[in-house]
C-alpha cells in the first residue's frame, strides 16, 4: 500500500489530495488517532471504469441477491494481489463484459464505509478498444446519456462521481 493510506483505520476526520505523479492524485487520510483499530472493517481496493461511446456512458446493474443487488454502477471490480489498478480494471472489464479497454485517466478516488467493509475505489476514464459489452455474469447493461443518468440508483460509493458527471459536460468527452 502507498505511504499515508492505512489499510485499516478508525474514524476519518479529514481528507486532502496530494500530487503523486503528473495527472495522478493520491488521497491522504488523516485519522483522529494514530492507533489502528483492529476491529475496523477491512478495506477493499476497487477500480471502476467510465467507458463512453457516442455520447453515452456504460453502466451495469448489480445482480439481485448480491451485495447492493439491483443498484447500477460504473463497471469494475476488486484489485487482486500483484496487479496495478490499470491491470485490474482491464481484467475486470474483459471478464465481466467481454470488452477491451485502455484506462487513460484516474478521475477520482472515493472511500465509503459499509457495515461489513470499507471500499476504496478509484474511477478511471477508459477508451473502449474493442468488443460489444455483454453481461457475462448476468448483470444488466445500459448505455445512458448525461440526461438519463440521474434516473438510475447507484451505491453510495459511486454517488459523488455520479453527481459530478451530471454537472460537468466535459467529462462526457470520449477518451
CSV table of N, CA and C in Angstrom, one decimal:
chain,number,residue,atom,x,y,z
A,1,UNK,N,0.8,-1.2,0.0
A,1,UNK,CA,0.0,0.0,0.0
A,1,UNK,C,0.9,1.2,0.0
A,2,UNK,N,0.4,2.3,-0.6
A,2,UNK,CA,1.1,3.5,-0.7
A,2,UNK,C,1.2,4.2,0.7
A,3,UNK,N,2.3,4.9,0.9
A,3,UNK,CA,2.5,5.6,2.1
A,3,UNK,C,1.4,6.6,2.4
A,4,UNK,N,1.0,6.7,3.6
A,4,UNK,CA,0.0,7.6,4.0
A,4,UNK,C,-1.5,7.1,3.9
A,5,UNK,N,-1.7,5.9,3.3
A,5,UNK,CA,-3.0,5.4,3.2
A,5,UNK,C,-3.1,4.1,4.0
A,6,UNK,N,-3.6,4.2,5.2
A,6,UNK,CA,-3.7,3.0,6.0
A,6,UNK,C,-4.7,2.0,5.4
A,7,UNK,N,-4.4,0.7,5.6
A,7,UNK,CA,-5.3,-0.3,5.1
A,7,UNK,C,-6.6,-0.4,6.0
A,8,UNK,N,-6.4,-0.2,7.3
A,8,UNK,CA,-7.5,-0.2,8.3
A,8,UNK,C,-7.3,0.9,9.2
A,9,UNK,N,-8.4,1.7,9.4
A,9,UNK,CA,-8.3,2.8,10.3
A,9,UNK,C,-9.6,3.1,10.9
A,10,UNK,N,-9.6,3.9,12.0
A,10,UNK,CA,-10.8,4.3,12.7
A,10,UNK,C,-11.5,5.4,12.0
A,11,UNK,N,-12.0,6.3,12.7
A,11,UNK,CA,-12.8,7.4,12.1
A,11,UNK,C,-11.9,8.3,11.3
A,12,UNK,N,-12.3,8.7,10.1
A,12,UNK,CA,-11.6,9.6,9.2
A,12,UNK,C,-12.1,11.0,9.5
A,13,UNK,N,-11.1,11.9,9.9
A,13,UNK,CA,-11.5,13.2,10.2
A,13,UNK,C,-11.3,14.2,9.1
A,14,UNK,N,-10.4,14.0,8.2
A,14,UNK,CA,-10.2,15.0,7.2
A,14,UNK,C,-9.5,14.3,6.0
A,15,UNK,N,-9.6,14.9,4.8
A,15,UNK,CA,-9.1,14.3,3.6
A,15,UNK,C,-8.4,15.4,2.8
A,16,UNK,N,-7.4,15.1,2.0
A,16,UNK,CA,-6.8,16.0,1.1
A,16,UNK,C,-6.2,15.3,-0.1
A,17,UNK,N,-6.0,16.0,-1.1
A,17,UNK,CA,-5.3,15.4,-2.3
A,17,UNK,C,-3.9,15.9,-2.3
A,18,UNK,N,-3.0,15.0,-2.7
A,18,UNK,CA,-1.6,15.3,-2.8
A,18,UNK,C,-1.1,14.7,-4.1
A,19,UNK,N,-0.4,15.6,-4.9
A,19,UNK,CA,0.1,15.1,-6.2
A,19,UNK,C,1.0,13.9,-6.0
A,20,UNK,N,0.8,12.9,-6.8
A,20,UNK,CA,1.6,11.7,-6.7
A,20,UNK,C,2.5,11.6,-8.0
A,21,UNK,N,1.9,11.7,-9.1
A,21,UNK,CA,2.6,11.8,-10.4
A,21,UNK,C,1.8,12.7,-11.3
A,22,UNK,N,2.4,13.2,-12.4
A,22,UNK,CA,1.6,14.1,-13.2
A,22,UNK,C,0.2,13.5,-13.6
A,23,UNK,N,-0.9,14.2,-13.3
A,23,UNK,CA,-2.2,13.7,-13.6
A,23,UNK,C,-2.8,12.7,-12.7
A,24,UNK,N,-2.0,12.2,-11.7
A,24,UNK,CA,-2.5,11.2,-10.7
A,24,UNK,C,-2.4,11.9,-9.4
A,25,UNK,N,-3.5,11.6,-8.6
A,25,UNK,CA,-3.5,12.2,-7.2
A,25,UNK,C,-3.7,11.0,-6.2
A,26,UNK,N,-3.1,11.2,-5.1
A,26,UNK,CA,-3.2,10.2,-4.0
A,26,UNK,C,-4.0,10.8,-2.9
A,27,UNK,N,-5.1,10.2,-2.5
A,27,UNK,CA,-5.8,10.8,-1.4
A,27,UNK,C,-5.2,10.4,-0.1
A,28,UNK,N,-4.9,11.3,0.8
A,28,UNK,CA,-4.3,11.1,2.1
A,28,UNK,C,-5.4,11.1,3.1
A,29,UNK,N,-5.4,10.1,4.0
A,29,UNK,CA,-6.4,10.1,5.0
A,29,UNK,C,-5.7,10.3,6.4
A,30,UNK,N,-6.2,11.4,7.1
A,30,UNK,CA,-5.7,11.7,8.4
A,30,UNK,C,-6.7,11.2,9.4
A,31,UNK,N,-6.3,10.4,10.3
A,31,UNK,CA,-7.2,9.8,11.3
A,31,UNK,C,-7.1,10.7,12.6
A,32,UNK,N,-8.2,10.6,13.3
A,32,UNK,CA,-8.2,11.4,14.6
A,32,UNK,C,-7.3,10.8,15.6
A,33,UNK,N,-6.8,9.6,15.4
A,33,UNK,CA,-5.9,8.9,16.3
A,33,UNK,C,-4.9,8.1,15.6
A,34,UNK,N,-3.7,8.0,16.1
A,34,UNK,CA,-2.7,7.2,15.4
A,34,UNK,C,-2.8,5.7,15.6
A,35,UNK,N,-3.7,5.3,16.5
A,35,UNK,CA,-3.9,3.9,16.8
A,35,UNK,C,-4.8,3.3,15.7
A,36,UNK,N,-4.4,2.1,15.1
A,36,UNK,CA,-5.2,1.4,14.2
A,36,UNK,C,-6.1,0.5,14.9
A,37,UNK,N,-7.4,0.6,14.6
A,37,UNK,CA,-8.4,-0.2,15.2
A,37,UNK,C,-8.5,-1.6,14.6
A,38,UNK,N,-8.1,-2.6,15.4
A,38,UNK,CA,-8.1,-4.0,14.9
A,38,UNK,C,-9.6,-4.5,14.6
A,39,UNK,N,-10.6,-3.8,15.1
A,39,UNK,CA,-12.0,-4.2,14.9
A,39,UNK,C,-12.6,-3.5,13.6
A,40,UNK,N,-11.8,-2.6,13.1
A,40,UNK,CA,-12.3,-1.9,11.9
A,40,UNK,C,-12.5,-2.8,10.7
A,41,UNK,N,-13.5,-2.6,9.9
A,41,UNK,CA,-13.7,-3.5,8.7
A,41,UNK,C,-12.5,-3.4,7.8
A,42,UNK,N,-12.2,-4.4,7.1
A,42,UNK,CA,-11.2,-4.5,6.1
A,42,UNK,C,-11.4,-3.5,4.9
A,43,UNK,N,-10.4,-2.9,4.4
A,43,UNK,CA,-10.5,-2.0,3.3
A,43,UNK,C,-10.4,-2.8,2.0
A,44,UNK,N,-11.3,-2.7,1.1
A,44,UNK,CA,-11.3,-3.4,-0.2
A,44,UNK,C,-10.9,-2.4,-1.3
A,45,UNK,N,-9.9,-2.7,-2.0
A,45,UNK,CA,-9.4,-1.9,-3.1
A,45,UNK,C,-10.2,-2.3,-4.3
A,46,UNK,N,-10.8,-1.3,-5.0
A,46,UNK,CA,-11.7,-1.5,-6.1
A,46,UNK,C,-11.4,-0.5,-7.2
A,47,UNK,N,-11.5,-0.9,-8.5
A,47,UNK,CA,-11.4,0.1,-9.6
A,47,UNK,C,-12.7,0.0,-10.4
A,48,UNK,N,-13.0,1.1,-11.0
A,48,UNK,CA,-14.2,1.2,-11.9
A,48,UNK,C,-13.9,2.1,-13.1
A,49,UNK,N,-14.5,1.7,-14.2
A,49,UNK,CA,-14.2,2.4,-15.5
A,49,UNK,C,-15.4,3.2,-16.0
A,50,UNK,N,-15.1,4.4,-16.5
A,50,UNK,CA,-16.1,5.2,-17.2
A,50,UNK,C,-15.8,5.0,-18.7
A,51,UNK,N,-16.6,4.3,-19.3
A,51,UNK,CA,-16.5,3.9,-20.8
A,51,UNK,C,-17.6,4.7,-21.5
A,52,UNK,N,-17.1,5.5,-22.5
A,52,UNK,CA,-18.1,6.3,-23.2
A,52,UNK,C,-18.1,5.9,-24.7
A,53,UNK,N,-19.3,6.0,-25.3
A,53,UNK,CA,-19.4,5.7,-26.8
A,53,UNK,C,-20.5,6.6,-27.3
A,54,UNK,N,-20.2,7.4,-28.3
A,54,UNK,CA,-21.2,8.2,-28.9
A,54,UNK,C,-22.1,9.0,-28.0
A,55,UNK,N,-21.4,9.6,-27.0
A,55,UNK,CA,-22.1,10.5,-26.0
A,55,UNK,C,-22.9,9.7,-24.9
A,56,UNK,N,-22.7,8.4,-24.8
A,56,UNK,CA,-23.3,7.6,-23.8
A,56,UNK,C,-22.3,6.9,-22.9
A,57,UNK,N,-22.7,6.7,-21.7
A,57,UNK,CA,-21.8,6.1,-20.7
A,57,UNK,C,-22.3,4.7,-20.4
A,58,UNK,N,-21.4,3.8,-20.3
A,58,UNK,CA,-21.7,2.4,-19.9
A,58,UNK,C,-21.9,2.2,-18.4
A,59,UNK,N,-23.1,1.7,-18.0
A,59,UNK,CA,-23.3,1.4,-16.6
A,59,UNK,C,-23.8,-0.1,-16.6
A,60,UNK,N,-23.6,-0.7,-15.4
A,60,UNK,CA,-24.1,-2.1,-15.2
A,60,UNK,C,-24.9,-2.2,-13.9
A,61,UNK,N,-25.8,-3.2,-13.9
A,61,UNK,CA,-26.6,-3.4,-12.8
A,61,UNK,C,-26.2,-4.6,-12.0
A,62,UNK,N,-26.0,-4.4,-10.7
A,62,UNK,CA,-25.6,-5.5,-9.8
A,62,UNK,C,-26.7,-6.5,-9.7
A,63,UNK,N,-26.3,-7.8,-9.7
A,63,UNK,CA,-27.3,-8.9,-9.7
A,63,UNK,C,-28.1,-8.9,-8.5
A,64,UNK,N,-29.4,-9.2,-8.6
A,64,UNK,CA,-30.3,-9.3,-7.4
A,64,UNK,C,-29.7,-10.4,-6.5
A,65,UNK,N,-29.8,-10.2,-5.2
A,65,UNK,CA,-29.3,-11.1,-4.2
A,65,UNK,C,-27.8,-11.0,-3.9
A,66,UNK,N,-27.1,-10.1,-4.6
A,66,UNK,CA,-25.7,-9.8,-4.3
A,66,UNK,C,-25.7,-8.6,-3.4
A,67,UNK,N,-24.5,-8.3,-2.9
A,67,UNK,CA,-24.3,-7.1,-2.1
A,67,UNK,C,-24.7,-5.9,-3.0
A,68,UNK,N,-25.6,-5.1,-2.5
A,68,UNK,CA,-26.1,-3.9,-3.2
A,68,UNK,C,-26.9,-4.3,-4.5
A,69,UNK,N,-27.5,-5.5,-4.5
A,69,UNK,CA,-28.2,-6.0,-5.6
A,69,UNK,C,-29.2,-5.1,-6.2
A,70,UNK,N,-29.3,-5.0,-7.5
A,70,UNK,CA,-30.3,-4.1,-8.2
A,70,UNK,C,-29.8,-2.7,-8.4
A,71,UNK,N,-28.8,-2.3,-7.7
A,71,UNK,CA,-28.3,-0.9,-8.0
A,71,UNK,C,-27.4,-0.9,-9.2
A,72,UNK,N,-27.3,0.3,-9.8
A,72,UNK,CA,-26.5,0.5,-11.0
A,72,UNK,C,-25.1,1.0,-10.6
A,73,UNK,N,-24.1,0.7,-11.4
A,73,UNK,CA,-22.7,1.1,-11.0
A,73,UNK,C,-21.9,1.3,-12.3
A,74,UNK,N,-20.7,1.9,-12.0
A,74,UNK,CA,-19.7,2.0,-13.1
A,74,UNK,C,-19.0,0.7,-13.1
A,75,UNK,N,-18.8,0.0,-14.2
A,75,UNK,CA,-18.3,-1.4,-14.1
A,75,UNK,C,-16.8,-1.4,-13.7
A,76,UNK,N,-16.5,-2.5,-13.0
A,76,UNK,CA,-15.2,-2.7,-12.5
A,76,UNK,C,-15.2,-3.8,-11.5
A,77,UNK,N,-14.2,-3.8,-10.5
A,77,UNK,CA,-14.1,-4.8,-9.5
A,77,UNK,C,-12.9,-4.7,-8.7
A,78,UNK,N,-12.7,-5.8,-7.9
A,78,UNK,CA,-11.6,-5.8,-6.9
A,78,UNK,C,-10.2,-5.9,-7.5
A,79,UNK,N,-9.3,-5.3,-6.9
A,79,UNK,CA,-7.9,-5.4,-7.3
A,79,UNK,C,-7.3,-6.6,-6.7
A,80,UNK,N,-6.7,-7.5,-7.5
A,80,UNK,CA,-6.0,-8.7,-6.9
A,80,UNK,C,-4.6,-8.4,-6.6
A,81,UNK,N,-4.0,-9.2,-5.7
A,81,UNK,CA,-2.6,-9.0,-5.3
A,81,UNK,C,-1.7,-9.1,-6.5
A,82,UNK,N,-0.8,-8.1,-6.5
A,82,UNK,CA,0.2,-8.1,-7.6
A,82,UNK,C,-0.2,-7.3,-8.8
A,83,UNK,N,-1.5,-6.8,-8.8
A,83,UNK,CA,-2.0,-6.1,-10.0
A,83,UNK,C,-1.8,-4.6,-9.8
A,84,UNK,N,-1.6,-3.9,-10.9
A,84,UNK,CA,-1.7,-2.4,-10.8
A,84,UNK,C,-3.2,-2.1,-10.9
A,85,UNK,N,-3.6,-0.9,-10.6
A,85,UNK,CA,-5.0,-0.5,-10.8
A,85,UNK,C,-5.5,-0.7,-12.2
A,86,UNK,N,-4.6,-0.3,-13.2
A,86,UNK,CA,-5.0,-0.4,-14.6
A,86,UNK,C,-5.1,-1.8,-15.0
A,87,UNK,N,-4.2,-2.7,-14.6
A,87,UNK,CA,-4.3,-4.1,-14.9
A,87,UNK,C,-5.6,-4.7,-14.4
A,88,UNK,N,-5.9,-4.4,-13.2
A,88,UNK,CA,-7.2,-4.9,-12.5
A,88,UNK,C,-8.4,-4.4,-13.3
A,89,UNK,N,-8.4,-3.2,-13.7
A,89,UNK,CA,-9.6,-2.7,-14.4
A,89,UNK,C,-9.7,-3.3,-15.8
A,90,UNK,N,-8.6,-3.5,-16.5
A,90,UNK,CA,-8.7,-4.1,-17.8
A,90,UNK,C,-9.2,-5.6,-17.7
A,91,UNK,N,-8.7,-6.3,-16.7
A,91,UNK,CA,-9.1,-7.7,-16.4
A,91,UNK,C,-10.6,-7.8,-16.1
A,92,UNK,N,-11.0,-6.9,-15.1
A,92,UNK,CA,-12.4,-7.0,-14.7
A,92,UNK,C,-13.4,-6.7,-15.9
A,93,UNK,N,-13.1,-5.7,-16.7
A,93,UNK,CA,-14.0,-5.3,-17.8
A,93,UNK,C,-14.0,-6.4,-18.9
A,94,UNK,N,-12.8,-7.1,-19.1
A,94,UNK,CA,-12.7,-8.2,-20.0
A,94,UNK,C,-13.6,-9.4,-19.5
A,95,UNK,N,-13.4,-9.7,-18.2
A,95,UNK,CA,-14.1,-10.9,-17.6
A,95,UNK,C,-15.6,-10.7,-17.5
A,96,UNK,N,-16.0,-9.5,-17.0
A,96,UNK,CA,-17.4,-9.2,-16.7
A,96,UNK,C,-18.2,-8.8,-18.0
A,97,UNK,N,-17.5,-8.1,-18.9
A,97,UNK,CA,-18.3,-7.5,-20.0
A,97,UNK,C,-17.8,-7.9,-21.4
A,98,UNK,N,-16.7,-8.6,-21.5
A,98,UNK,CA,-16.1,-9.0,-22.7
A,98,UNK,C,-15.6,-7.9,-23.6
A,99,UNK,N,-15.1,-6.8,-23.0
A,99,UNK,CA,-14.6,-5.7,-23.7
A,99,UNK,C,-13.1,-5.5,-23.4
A,100,UNK,N,-12.4,-4.9,-24.4
A,100,UNK,CA,-11.0,-4.5,-24.1
A,100,UNK,C,-11.0,-3.0,-24.0
A,101,UNK,N,-10.4,-2.5,-23.0
A,101,UNK,CA,-10.3,-1.1,-22.7
A,101,UNK,C,-8.9,-0.6,-22.4
A,102,UNK,N,-8.7,0.7,-22.4
A,102,UNK,CA,-7.4,1.2,-22.0
A,102,UNK,C,-7.8,2.3,-21.0
A,103,UNK,N,-7.5,2.1,-19.7
A,103,UNK,CA,-7.7,3.2,-18.7
A,103,UNK,C,-6.7,4.3,-19.0
A,104,UNK,N,-7.2,5.5,-19.1
A,104,UNK,CA,-6.4,6.6,-19.6
A,104,UNK,C,-6.2,7.7,-18.5
A,105,UNK,N,-7.2,7.9,-17.6
A,105,UNK,CA,-7.1,9.0,-16.7
A,105,UNK,C,-7.8,8.6,-15.4
A,106,UNK,N,-7.1,8.7,-14.2
A,106,UNK,CA,-7.7,8.5,-12.9
A,106,UNK,C,-8.4,9.8,-12.6
A,107,UNK,N,-9.8,9.7,-12.6
A,107,UNK,CA,-10.6,10.9,-12.3
A,107,UNK,C,-10.8,11.2,-10.9
A,108,UNK,N,-11.0,10.2,-10.1
A,108,UNK,CA,-11.5,10.4,-8.7
A,108,UNK,C,-11.2,9.2,-7.9
A,109,UNK,N,-11.0,9.4,-6.6
A,109,UNK,CA,-10.9,8.3,-5.6
A,109,UNK,C,-11.9,8.6,-4.5
A,110,UNK,N,-12.6,7.5,-4.1
A,110,UNK,CA,-13.7,7.7,-3.1
A,110,UNK,C,-13.5,6.5,-2.1
A,111,UNK,N,-13.9,6.8,-0.9
A,111,UNK,CA,-13.9,5.8,0.2
A,111,UNK,C,-15.3,5.8,0.8
A,112,UNK,N,-15.9,4.6,1.0
A,112,UNK,CA,-17.2,4.5,1.7
A,112,UNK,C,-17.2,3.4,2.6
A,113,UNK,N,-17.6,3.6,3.9
A,113,UNK,CA,-17.7,2.6,4.9
A,113,UNK,C,-19.1,2.0,4.9
A,114,UNK,N,-19.2,0.7,4.5
A,114,UNK,CA,-20.4,-0.1,4.6
A,114,UNK,C,-20.4,-0.8,5.9
A,115,UNK,N,-21.5,-1.4,6.4
A,115,UNK,CA,-21.5,-2.1,7.7
A,115,UNK,C,-20.4,-3.1,7.8
A,116,UNK,N,-20.1,-3.9,6.8
A,116,UNK,CA,-19.2,-5.0,6.9
A,116,UNK,C,-17.8,-4.8,6.3
A,117,UNK,N,-17.7,-3.7,5.5
A,117,UNK,CA,-16.4,-3.4,4.9
A,117,UNK,C,-16.3,-2.0,4.4
A,118,UNK,N,-15.1,-1.5,4.2
A,118,UNK,CA,-14.9,-0.2,3.7
A,118,UNK,C,-14.3,-0.4,2.2
A,119,UNK,N,-14.9,0.3,1.3
A,119,UNK,CA,-14.5,0.2,-0.1
A,119,UNK,C,-13.7,1.5,-0.5
A,120,UNK,N,-12.5,1.3,-1.0
A,120,UNK,CA,-11.7,2.4,-1.5
A,120,UNK,C,-11.7,2.2,-3.0
A,121,UNK,N,-12.3,3.1,-3.8
A,121,UNK,CA,-12.5,2.9,-5.2
A,121,UNK,C,-11.8,4.0,-6.0
A,122,UNK,N,-11.1,3.7,-7.1
A,122,UNK,CA,-10.5,4.6,-8.0
A,122,UNK,C,-11.3,4.5,-9.3
A,123,UNK,N,-11.8,5.6,-9.8
A,123,UNK,CA,-12.5,5.7,-11.0
A,123,UNK,C,-11.6,6.2,-12.2
A,124,UNK,N,-11.6,5.4,-13.3
A,124,UNK,CA,-10.8,5.8,-14.4
A,124,UNK,C,-11.6,6.1,-15.6
A,125,UNK,N,-11.3,7.1,-16.4
A,125,UNK,CA,-11.9,7.3,-17.7
A,125,UNK,C,-11.2,6.3,-18.6
A,126,UNK,N,-11.9,5.5,-19.4
A,126,UNK,CA,-11.3,4.5,-20.3
A,126,UNK,C,-11.7,4.7,-21.7
A,127,UNK,N,-10.8,4.2,-22.6
A,127,UNK,CA,-11.1,4.2,-24.0
A,127,UNK,C,-11.5,2.8,-24.3
A,128,UNK,N,-12.7,2.6,-25.0
A,128,UNK,CA,-13.1,1.3,-25.5
A,128,UNK,C,-12.3,1.0,-26.7
A,129,UNK,N,-11.6,-0.1,-26.7
A,129,UNK,CA,-10.8,-0.5,-27.8
A,129,UNK,C,-11.4,-1.5,-28.7
A,130,UNK,N,-12.2,-2.5,-28.1
A,130,UNK,CA,-12.9,-3.5,-28.9
A,130,UNK,C,-13.9,-4.2,-28.1
A,131,UNK,N,-14.8,-4.8,-28.8
A,131,UNK,CA,-15.9,-5.6,-28.1
A,131,UNK,C,-17.2,-4.9,-27.9
A,132,UNK,N,-18.2,-5.7,-27.8
A,132,UNK,CA,-19.5,-5.1,-27.5
A,132,UNK,C,-19.9,-5.7,-26.1
A,133,UNK,N,-20.2,-4.8,-25.2
A,133,UNK,CA,-20.4,-5.2,-23.8
A,133,UNK,C,-21.6,-6.2,-23.7
A,134,UNK,N,-21.4,-7.2,-22.9
A,134,UNK,CA,-22.4,-8.2,-22.6
A,134,UNK,C,-22.3,-8.6,-21.2
A,135,UNK,N,-23.4,-8.9,-20.5
A,135,UNK,CA,-23.3,-9.3,-19.1
A,135,UNK,C,-22.9,-10.7,-18.9
A,136,UNK,N,-21.6,-11.0,-18.9
A,136,UNK,CA,-21.1,-12.4,-18.7
A,136,UNK,C,-21.5,-13.0,-17.4
A,137,UNK,N,-21.8,-12.1,-16.4
A,137,UNK,CA,-22.1,-12.6,-15.1
A,137,UNK,C,-23.6,-12.4,-14.8
A,138,UNK,N,-24.4,-12.1,-15.8
A,138,UNK,CA,-25.8,-12.0,-15.6
A,138,UNK,C,-26.3,-10.6,-15.3
A,139,UNK,N,-25.4,-9.6,-15.2
A,139,UNK,CA,-25.8,-8.3,-14.8
A,139,UNK,C,-26.4,-7.5,-16.0
A,140,UNK,N,-27.3,-6.5,-15.7
A,140,UNK,CA,-27.9,-5.7,-16.7
A,140,UNK,C,-26.8,-4.7,-17.2
A,141,UNK,N,-27.0,-4.2,-18.4
A,141,UNK,CA,-26.1,-3.3,-19.1
A,141,UNK,C,-26.9,-2.2,-19.8
A,142,UNK,N,-26.4,-1.0,-19.6
A,142,UNK,CA,-27.1,0.1,-20.3
A,142,UNK,C,-26.0,1.1,-20.8
A,143,UNK,N,-26.3,1.8,-21.9
A,143,UNK,CA,-25.6,2.9,-22.4
A,143,UNK,C,-26.5,4.1,-22.1
A,144,UNK,N,-26.1,5.1,-21.2
A,144,UNK,CA,-27.0,6.2,-20.8
A,144,UNK,C,-26.4,7.5,-21.2
A,145,UNK,N,-27.3,8.4,-21.5
A,145,UNK,CA,-26.9,9.8,-21.8
A,145,UNK,C,-26.7,10.6,-20.5
A,146,UNK,N,-26.1,11.7,-20.6
A,146,UNK,CA,-26.0,12.6,-19.4
A,146,UNK,C,-27.3,12.9,-18.8
A,147,UNK,N,-28.3,13.2,-19.6
A,147,UNK,CA,-29.6,13.5,-19.0
A,147,UNK,C,-30.4,12.3,-18.4
A,148,UNK,N,-30.0,11.1,-18.8
A,148,UNK,CA,-30.6,9.9,-18.2
A,148,UNK,C,-30.0,9.4,-16.9
A,149,UNK,N,-28.8,9.8,-16.7
A,149,UNK,CA,-28.0,9.2,-15.6
A,149,UNK,C,-28.7,9.3,-14.2
A,150,UNK,N,-29.3,10.5,-14.0
A,150,UNK,CA,-30.0,10.7,-12.7
A,150,UNK,C,-31.1,9.8,-12.4
A,151,UNK,N,-31.7,9.1,-13.4
A,151,UNK,CA,-32.8,8.2,-13.1
A,151,UNK,C,-32.3,6.8,-12.5
A,152,UNK,N,-31.0,6.6,-12.5
A,152,UNK,CA,-30.5,5.3,-12.0
A,152,UNK,C,-30.0,5.4,-10.6
A,153,UNK,N,-30.3,4.4,-9.7
A,153,UNK,CA,-29.8,4.4,-8.4
A,153,UNK,C,-28.5,3.7,-8.3
A,154,UNK,N,-27.5,4.4,-7.7
A,154,UNK,CA,-26.1,3.9,-7.6
A,154,UNK,C,-25.8,3.7,-6.1
A,155,UNK,N,-24.8,2.8,-5.8
A,155,UNK,CA,-24.3,2.7,-4.5
A,155,UNK,C,-23.7,4.0,-3.9
A,156,UNK,N,-23.7,4.1,-2.6
A,156,UNK,CA,-23.2,5.4,-2.0
A,156,UNK,C,-21.8,5.7,-2.5
A,157,UNK,N,-21.0,4.7,-2.6
A,157,UNK,CA,-19.6,4.9,-3.0
A,157,UNK,C,-19.4,5.6,-4.4
A,158,UNK,N,-20.5,5.4,-5.3
A,158,UNK,CA,-20.4,6.0,-6.6
A,158,UNK,C,-21.2,7.3,-6.7
A,159,UNK,N,-21.9,7.7,-5.7
A,159,UNK,CA,-22.8,8.9,-5.8
A,159,UNK,C,-22.1,10.2,-6.1
A,160,UNK,N,-20.9,10.4,-5.5
A,160,UNK,CA,-20.2,11.6,-5.7
A,160,UNK,C,-19.8,11.8,-7.2
A,161,UNK,N,-19.2,10.8,-7.8
A,161,UNK,CA,-18.9,10.8,-9.2
A,161,UNK,C,-20.1,10.9,-10.1
A,162,UNK,N,-21.2,10.2,-9.7
A,162,UNK,CA,-22.4,10.3,-10.5
A,162,UNK,C,-22.9,11.8,-10.5
A,163,UNK,N,-22.9,12.5,-9.4
A,163,UNK,CA,-23.3,13.9,-9.4
A,163,UNK,C,-22.4,14.7,-10.2
A,164,UNK,N,-21.1,14.5,-10.1
A,164,UNK,CA,-20.1,15.2,-10.9
A,164,UNK,C,-20.4,15.0,-12.4
A,165,UNK,N,-20.7,13.8,-12.8
A,165,UNK,CA,-21.0,13.5,-14.2
A,165,UNK,C,-22.2,14.2,-14.7
A,166,UNK,N,-23.2,14.4,-13.8
A,166,UNK,CA,-24.4,15.0,-14.2
A,166,UNK,C,-24.2,16.5,-14.4
A,167,UNK,N,-23.2,17.1,-13.7
A,167,UNK,CA,-22.9,18.5,-13.8
A,167,UNK,C,-21.9,18.9,-14.8
A,168,UNK,N,-20.9,18.1,-15.0
A,168,UNK,CA,-19.7,18.5,-15.9
A,168,UNK,C,-19.8,17.8,-17.2
A,169,UNK,N,-20.2,18.6,-18.2
A,169,UNK,CA,-20.3,18.1,-19.6
A,169,UNK,C,-19.0,17.6,-20.1
A,170,UNK,N,-17.9,18.3,-19.7
A,170,UNK,CA,-16.6,18.0,-20.3
A,170,UNK,C,-16.2,16.6,-20.0
A,171,UNK,N,-16.7,16.0,-18.9
A,171,UNK,CA,-16.3,14.6,-18.5
A,171,UNK,C,-16.8,13.6,-19.6
A,172,UNK,N,-17.9,14.0,-20.3
A,172,UNK,CA,-18.5,13.1,-21.3
A,172,UNK,C,-17.8,13.1,-22.6
A,173,UNK,N,-16.7,13.8,-22.8
A,173,UNK,CA,-15.9,13.8,-24.0
A,173,UNK,C,-15.2,12.5,-24.0
A,174,UNK,N,-15.3,11.7,-25.1
A,174,UNK,CA,-14.6,10.4,-25.1
A,174,UNK,C,-13.1,10.5,-25.0
A,175,UNK,N,-12.6,9.5,-24.3
A,175,UNK,CA,-11.1,9.4,-24.1
A,175,UNK,C,-10.4,9.2,-25.4
